[in-house]
mmCIF file of C-alpha atoms in Angstrom:
data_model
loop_
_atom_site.group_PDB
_atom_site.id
_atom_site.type_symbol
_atom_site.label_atom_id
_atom_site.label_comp_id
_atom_site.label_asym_id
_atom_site.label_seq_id
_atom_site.Cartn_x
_atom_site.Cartn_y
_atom_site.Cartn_z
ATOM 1 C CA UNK T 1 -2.690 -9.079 14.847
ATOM 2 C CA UNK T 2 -5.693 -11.540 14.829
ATOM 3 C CA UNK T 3 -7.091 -12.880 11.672
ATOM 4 C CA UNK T 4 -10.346 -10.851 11.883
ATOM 5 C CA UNK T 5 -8.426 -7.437 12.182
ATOM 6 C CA UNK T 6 -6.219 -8.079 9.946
ATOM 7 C CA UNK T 7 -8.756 -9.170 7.238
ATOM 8 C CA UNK T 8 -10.651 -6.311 7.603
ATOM 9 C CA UNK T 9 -7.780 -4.008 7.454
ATOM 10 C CA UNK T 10 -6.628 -6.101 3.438
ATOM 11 C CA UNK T 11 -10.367 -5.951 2.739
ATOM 12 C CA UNK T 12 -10.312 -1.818 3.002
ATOM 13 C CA UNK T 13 -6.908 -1.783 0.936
ATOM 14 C CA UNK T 14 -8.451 -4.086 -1.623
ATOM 15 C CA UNK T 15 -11.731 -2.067 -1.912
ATOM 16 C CA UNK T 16 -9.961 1.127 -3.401
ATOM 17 C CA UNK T 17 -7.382 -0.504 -5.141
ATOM 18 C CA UNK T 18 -10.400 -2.434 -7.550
ATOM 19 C CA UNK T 19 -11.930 0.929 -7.652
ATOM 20 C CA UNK T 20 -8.925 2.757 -8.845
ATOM 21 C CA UNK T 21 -8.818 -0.185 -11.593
ATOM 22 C CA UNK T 22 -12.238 0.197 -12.136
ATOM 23 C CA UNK T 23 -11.357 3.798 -13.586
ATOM 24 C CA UNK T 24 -8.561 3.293 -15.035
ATOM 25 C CA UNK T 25 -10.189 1.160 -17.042
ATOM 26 C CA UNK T 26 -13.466 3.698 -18.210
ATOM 27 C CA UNK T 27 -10.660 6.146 -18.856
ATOM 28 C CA UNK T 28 -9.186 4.194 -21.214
ATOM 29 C CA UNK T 29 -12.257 3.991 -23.225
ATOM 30 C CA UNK T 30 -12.181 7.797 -23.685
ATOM 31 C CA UNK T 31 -8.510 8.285 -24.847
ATOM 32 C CA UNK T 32 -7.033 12.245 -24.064
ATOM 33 C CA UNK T 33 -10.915 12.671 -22.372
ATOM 34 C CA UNK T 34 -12.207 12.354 -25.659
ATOM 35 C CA UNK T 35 -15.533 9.998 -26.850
ATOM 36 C CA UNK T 36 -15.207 10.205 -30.648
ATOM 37 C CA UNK T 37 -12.085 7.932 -30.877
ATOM 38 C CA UNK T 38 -14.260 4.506 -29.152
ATOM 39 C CA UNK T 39 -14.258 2.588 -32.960
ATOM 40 C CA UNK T 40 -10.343 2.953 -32.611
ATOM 41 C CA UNK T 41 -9.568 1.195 -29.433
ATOM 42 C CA UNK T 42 -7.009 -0.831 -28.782
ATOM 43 C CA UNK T 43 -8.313 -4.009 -28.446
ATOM 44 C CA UNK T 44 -6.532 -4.512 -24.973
ATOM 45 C CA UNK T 45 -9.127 -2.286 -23.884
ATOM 46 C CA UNK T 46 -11.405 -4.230 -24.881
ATOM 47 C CA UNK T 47 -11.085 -6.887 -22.854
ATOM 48 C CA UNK T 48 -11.649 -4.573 -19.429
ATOM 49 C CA UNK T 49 -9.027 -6.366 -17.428
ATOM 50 C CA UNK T 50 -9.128 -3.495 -15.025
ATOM 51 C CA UNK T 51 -13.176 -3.371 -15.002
ATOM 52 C CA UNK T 52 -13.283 -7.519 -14.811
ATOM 53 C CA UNK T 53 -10.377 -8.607 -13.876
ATOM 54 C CA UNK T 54 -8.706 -5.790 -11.408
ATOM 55 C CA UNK T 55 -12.012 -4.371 -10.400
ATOM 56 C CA UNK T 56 -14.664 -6.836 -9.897
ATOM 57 C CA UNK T 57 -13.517 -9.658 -9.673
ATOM 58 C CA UNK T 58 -11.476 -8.099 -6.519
ATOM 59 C CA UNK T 59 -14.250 -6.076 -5.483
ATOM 60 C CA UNK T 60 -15.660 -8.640 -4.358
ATOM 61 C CA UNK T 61 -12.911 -10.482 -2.293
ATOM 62 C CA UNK T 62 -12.265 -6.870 -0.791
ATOM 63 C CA UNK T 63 -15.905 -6.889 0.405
ATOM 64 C CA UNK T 64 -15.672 -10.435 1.663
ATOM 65 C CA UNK T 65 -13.013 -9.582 3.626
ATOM 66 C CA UNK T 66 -14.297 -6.936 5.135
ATOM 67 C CA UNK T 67 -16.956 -9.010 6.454
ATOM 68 C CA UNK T 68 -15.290 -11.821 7.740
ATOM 69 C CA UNK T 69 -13.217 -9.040 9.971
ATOM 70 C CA UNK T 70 -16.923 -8.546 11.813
ATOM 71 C CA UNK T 71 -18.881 -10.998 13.813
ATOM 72 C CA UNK T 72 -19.068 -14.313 12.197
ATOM 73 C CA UNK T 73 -22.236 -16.733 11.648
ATOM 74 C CA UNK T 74 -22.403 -17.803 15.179
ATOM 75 C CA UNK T 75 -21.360 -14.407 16.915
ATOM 76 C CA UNK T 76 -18.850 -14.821 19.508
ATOM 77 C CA UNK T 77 -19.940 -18.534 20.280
ATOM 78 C CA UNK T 78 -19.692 -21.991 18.864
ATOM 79 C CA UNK T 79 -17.749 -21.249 15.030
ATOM 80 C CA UNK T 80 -17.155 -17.606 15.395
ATOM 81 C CA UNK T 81 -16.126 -16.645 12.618
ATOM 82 C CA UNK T 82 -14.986 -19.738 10.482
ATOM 83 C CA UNK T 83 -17.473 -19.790 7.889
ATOM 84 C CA UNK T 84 -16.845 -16.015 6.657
ATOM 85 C CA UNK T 85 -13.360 -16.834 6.672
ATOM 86 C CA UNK T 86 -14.090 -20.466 4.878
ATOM 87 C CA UNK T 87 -15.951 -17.946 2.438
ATOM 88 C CA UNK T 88 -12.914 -15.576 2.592
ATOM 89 C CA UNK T 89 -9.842 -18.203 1.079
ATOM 90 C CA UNK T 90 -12.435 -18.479 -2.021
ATOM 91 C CA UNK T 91 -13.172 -15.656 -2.826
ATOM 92 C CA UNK T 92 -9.575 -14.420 -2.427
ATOM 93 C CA UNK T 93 -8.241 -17.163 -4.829
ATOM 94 C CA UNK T 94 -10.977 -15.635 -7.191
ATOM 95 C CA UNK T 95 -9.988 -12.111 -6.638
ATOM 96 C CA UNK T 96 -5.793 -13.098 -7.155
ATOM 97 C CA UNK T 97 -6.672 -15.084 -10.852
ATOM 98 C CA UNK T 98 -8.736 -11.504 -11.731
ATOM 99 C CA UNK T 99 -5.669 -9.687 -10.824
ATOM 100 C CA UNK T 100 -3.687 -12.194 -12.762
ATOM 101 C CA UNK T 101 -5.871 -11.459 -16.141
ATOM 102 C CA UNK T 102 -5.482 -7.666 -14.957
ATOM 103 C CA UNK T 103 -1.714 -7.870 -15.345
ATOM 104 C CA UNK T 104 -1.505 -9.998 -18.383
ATOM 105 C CA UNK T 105 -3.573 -8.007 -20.087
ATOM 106 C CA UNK T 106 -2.322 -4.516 -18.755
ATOM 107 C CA UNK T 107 1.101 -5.709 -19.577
ATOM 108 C CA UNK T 108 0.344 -7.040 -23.423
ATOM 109 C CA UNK T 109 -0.917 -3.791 -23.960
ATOM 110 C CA UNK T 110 1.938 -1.538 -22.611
ATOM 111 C CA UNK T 111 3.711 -3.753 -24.718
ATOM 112 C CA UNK T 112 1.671 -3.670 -27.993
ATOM 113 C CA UNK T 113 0.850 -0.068 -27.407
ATOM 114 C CA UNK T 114 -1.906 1.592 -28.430
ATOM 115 C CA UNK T 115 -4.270 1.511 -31.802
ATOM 116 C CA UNK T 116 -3.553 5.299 -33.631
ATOM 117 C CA UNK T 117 -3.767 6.811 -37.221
ATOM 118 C CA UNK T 118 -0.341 6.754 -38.327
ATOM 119 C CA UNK T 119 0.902 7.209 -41.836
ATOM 120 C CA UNK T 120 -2.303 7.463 -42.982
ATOM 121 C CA UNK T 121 -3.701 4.387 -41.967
ATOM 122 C CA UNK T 122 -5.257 3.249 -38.082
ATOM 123 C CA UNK T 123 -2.448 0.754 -37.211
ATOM 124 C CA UNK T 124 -0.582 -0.590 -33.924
ATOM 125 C CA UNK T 125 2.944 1.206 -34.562
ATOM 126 C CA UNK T 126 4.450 0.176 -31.703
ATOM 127 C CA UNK T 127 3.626 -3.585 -32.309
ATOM 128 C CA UNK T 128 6.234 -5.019 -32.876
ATOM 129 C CA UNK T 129 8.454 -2.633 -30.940
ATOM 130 C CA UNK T 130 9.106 -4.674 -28.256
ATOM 131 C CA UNK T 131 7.970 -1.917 -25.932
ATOM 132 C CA UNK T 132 11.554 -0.118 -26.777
ATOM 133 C CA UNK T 133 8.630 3.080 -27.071
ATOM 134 C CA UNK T 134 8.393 2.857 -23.678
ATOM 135 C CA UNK T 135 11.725 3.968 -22.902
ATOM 136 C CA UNK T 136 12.257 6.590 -26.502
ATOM 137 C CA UNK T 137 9.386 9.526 -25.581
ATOM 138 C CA UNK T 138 10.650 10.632 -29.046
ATOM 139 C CA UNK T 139 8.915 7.866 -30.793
ATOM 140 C CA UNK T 140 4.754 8.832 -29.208
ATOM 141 C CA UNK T 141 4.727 11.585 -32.672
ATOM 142 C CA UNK T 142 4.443 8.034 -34.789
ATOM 143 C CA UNK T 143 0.411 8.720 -33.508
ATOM 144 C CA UNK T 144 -0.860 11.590 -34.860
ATOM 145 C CA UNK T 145 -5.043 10.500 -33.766
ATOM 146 C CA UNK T 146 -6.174 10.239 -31.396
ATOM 147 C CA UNK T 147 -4.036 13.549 -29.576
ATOM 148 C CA UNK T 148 -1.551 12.153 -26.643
ATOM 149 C CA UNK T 149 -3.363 8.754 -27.024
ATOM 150 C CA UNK T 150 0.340 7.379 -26.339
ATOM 151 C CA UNK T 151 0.577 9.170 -22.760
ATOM 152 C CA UNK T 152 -2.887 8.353 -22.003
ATOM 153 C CA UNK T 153 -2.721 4.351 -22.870
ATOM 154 C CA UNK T 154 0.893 4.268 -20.685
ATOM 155 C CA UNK T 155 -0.147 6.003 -17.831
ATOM 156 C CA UNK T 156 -3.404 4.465 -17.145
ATOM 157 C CA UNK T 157 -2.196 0.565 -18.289
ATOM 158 C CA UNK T 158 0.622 1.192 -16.241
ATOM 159 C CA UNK T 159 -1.655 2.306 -13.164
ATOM 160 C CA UNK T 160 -3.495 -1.292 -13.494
ATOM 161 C CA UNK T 161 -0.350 -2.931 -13.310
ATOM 162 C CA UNK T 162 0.713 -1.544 -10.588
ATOM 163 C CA UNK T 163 -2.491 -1.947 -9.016
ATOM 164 C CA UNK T 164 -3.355 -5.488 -9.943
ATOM 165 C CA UNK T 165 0.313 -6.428 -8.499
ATOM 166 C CA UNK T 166 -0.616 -4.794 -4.878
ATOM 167 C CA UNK T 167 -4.168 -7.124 -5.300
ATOM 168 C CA UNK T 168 -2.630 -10.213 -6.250
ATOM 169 C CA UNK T 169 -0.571 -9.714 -2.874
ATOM 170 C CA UNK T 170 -3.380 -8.280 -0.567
ATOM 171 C CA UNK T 171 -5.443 -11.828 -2.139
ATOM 172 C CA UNK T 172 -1.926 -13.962 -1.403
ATOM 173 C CA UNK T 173 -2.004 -12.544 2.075
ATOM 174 C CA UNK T 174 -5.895 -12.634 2.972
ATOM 175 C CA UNK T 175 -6.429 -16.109 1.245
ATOM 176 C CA UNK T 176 -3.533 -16.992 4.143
ATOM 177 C CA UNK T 177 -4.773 -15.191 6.545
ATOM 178 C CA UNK T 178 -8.345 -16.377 6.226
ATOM 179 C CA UNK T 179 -6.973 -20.328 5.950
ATOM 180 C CA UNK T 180 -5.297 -19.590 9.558
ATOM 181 C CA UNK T 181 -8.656 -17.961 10.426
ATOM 182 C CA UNK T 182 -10.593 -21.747 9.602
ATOM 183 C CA UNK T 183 -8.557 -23.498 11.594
ATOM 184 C CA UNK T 184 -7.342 -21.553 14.866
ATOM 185 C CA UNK T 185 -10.714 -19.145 14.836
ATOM 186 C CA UNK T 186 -10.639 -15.464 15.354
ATOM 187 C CA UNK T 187 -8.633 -14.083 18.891
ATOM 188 C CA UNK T 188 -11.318 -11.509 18.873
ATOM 189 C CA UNK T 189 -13.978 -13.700 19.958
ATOM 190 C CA UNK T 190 -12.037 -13.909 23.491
ATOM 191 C CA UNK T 191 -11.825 -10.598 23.818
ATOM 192 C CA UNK T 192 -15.330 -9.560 24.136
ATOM 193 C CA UNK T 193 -15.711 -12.169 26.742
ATOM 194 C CA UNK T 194 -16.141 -11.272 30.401
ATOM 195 C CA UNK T 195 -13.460 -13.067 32.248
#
């Protein structure tokens, strides 16, 4: 597979993956679909790894890559398609250290757990837990506001794991991919060629 097809093809997998992290992210905002719980957030929320970190700041090496799977700055003649790919190994770098903060921060909060009213005060019951929670279902009635907040926060920080893992690969791949696309060019450019 030549560099440009195969960048374009991790660019389109990269695209819906920050997307999906992207909403992840919003949903957590709203825990159980609710608004009125936002002044009880965890504060692992806060810090919108999966808006920043797994969305954005991949976003934008998904769209990058994308491009440098077209025509380059030159077209088919003297660099081809070196400088998008040039463009491509930085931005990918970039878009692996935002899926880096997307699983650090994902992770600390699967492991903290989330922010709830429990025993009559808004705590982090699960703190120092271990994440143990994770694996005893039993435990989630420890929140009693807001309603399946425990579900909710699991589910969705363990969707930006999951998805920030698949980007920081797709980025490890493309920023290769793109480096080999610098120095040997694009085989595409010979194929349009008339012989």
């Amino acid at each position: 597979m030549c560099t440009g097809k195969c960048s374009r093809f991790l660019g389109l997998s990269l695209i819906p993956l920050s997307l999906a992290c992207i909403v992840a992210n919003a949903l957590l905002l709203v825990p159980n679909g609710e608004t009125g719980w936002t002044n009880h957030l965890s504060w692992h929320v806060w810090l919108m790894a999966g808006f920043i970190g797994g969305g954005l700041m991949v976003l934008c090496p998904g769209i990058t890559a994308v491009r440098a799977g077209g025509k380059g700055c030159c077209g088919a003649g003297c660099c081809g398609n070196r400088c998008r790919m040039l463009r491509s190994v930085f931005s990918s770098a970039f878009g692996a250290l935002g899926a880096i903060y997307c699983i650090a921060v994902s992770g600390a909060g699967l492991r903290t757990g989330p922010q709830c009213f429990s025993n009559g005060e808004w705590k982090y019951p699960f703190e120092n837990s271990n994440g143990e929670y994770l694996r005893n279902d039993s435990l989630w009635s420890l929140c009693d506001n807001p309603p399946r907040v425990v579900p909710w926060n699991v589910t969705l920080f363990s969707l930006l794991v999951v998805a920030a893992c698949l980007e920081v690969v797709l980025c490890g791949v493309q920023l290769v991919n793109a480096a080999i696309g610098v120095f040997c060019g694009d085989c595409r450019k010979k194929e349009g060629n008339p012989s």
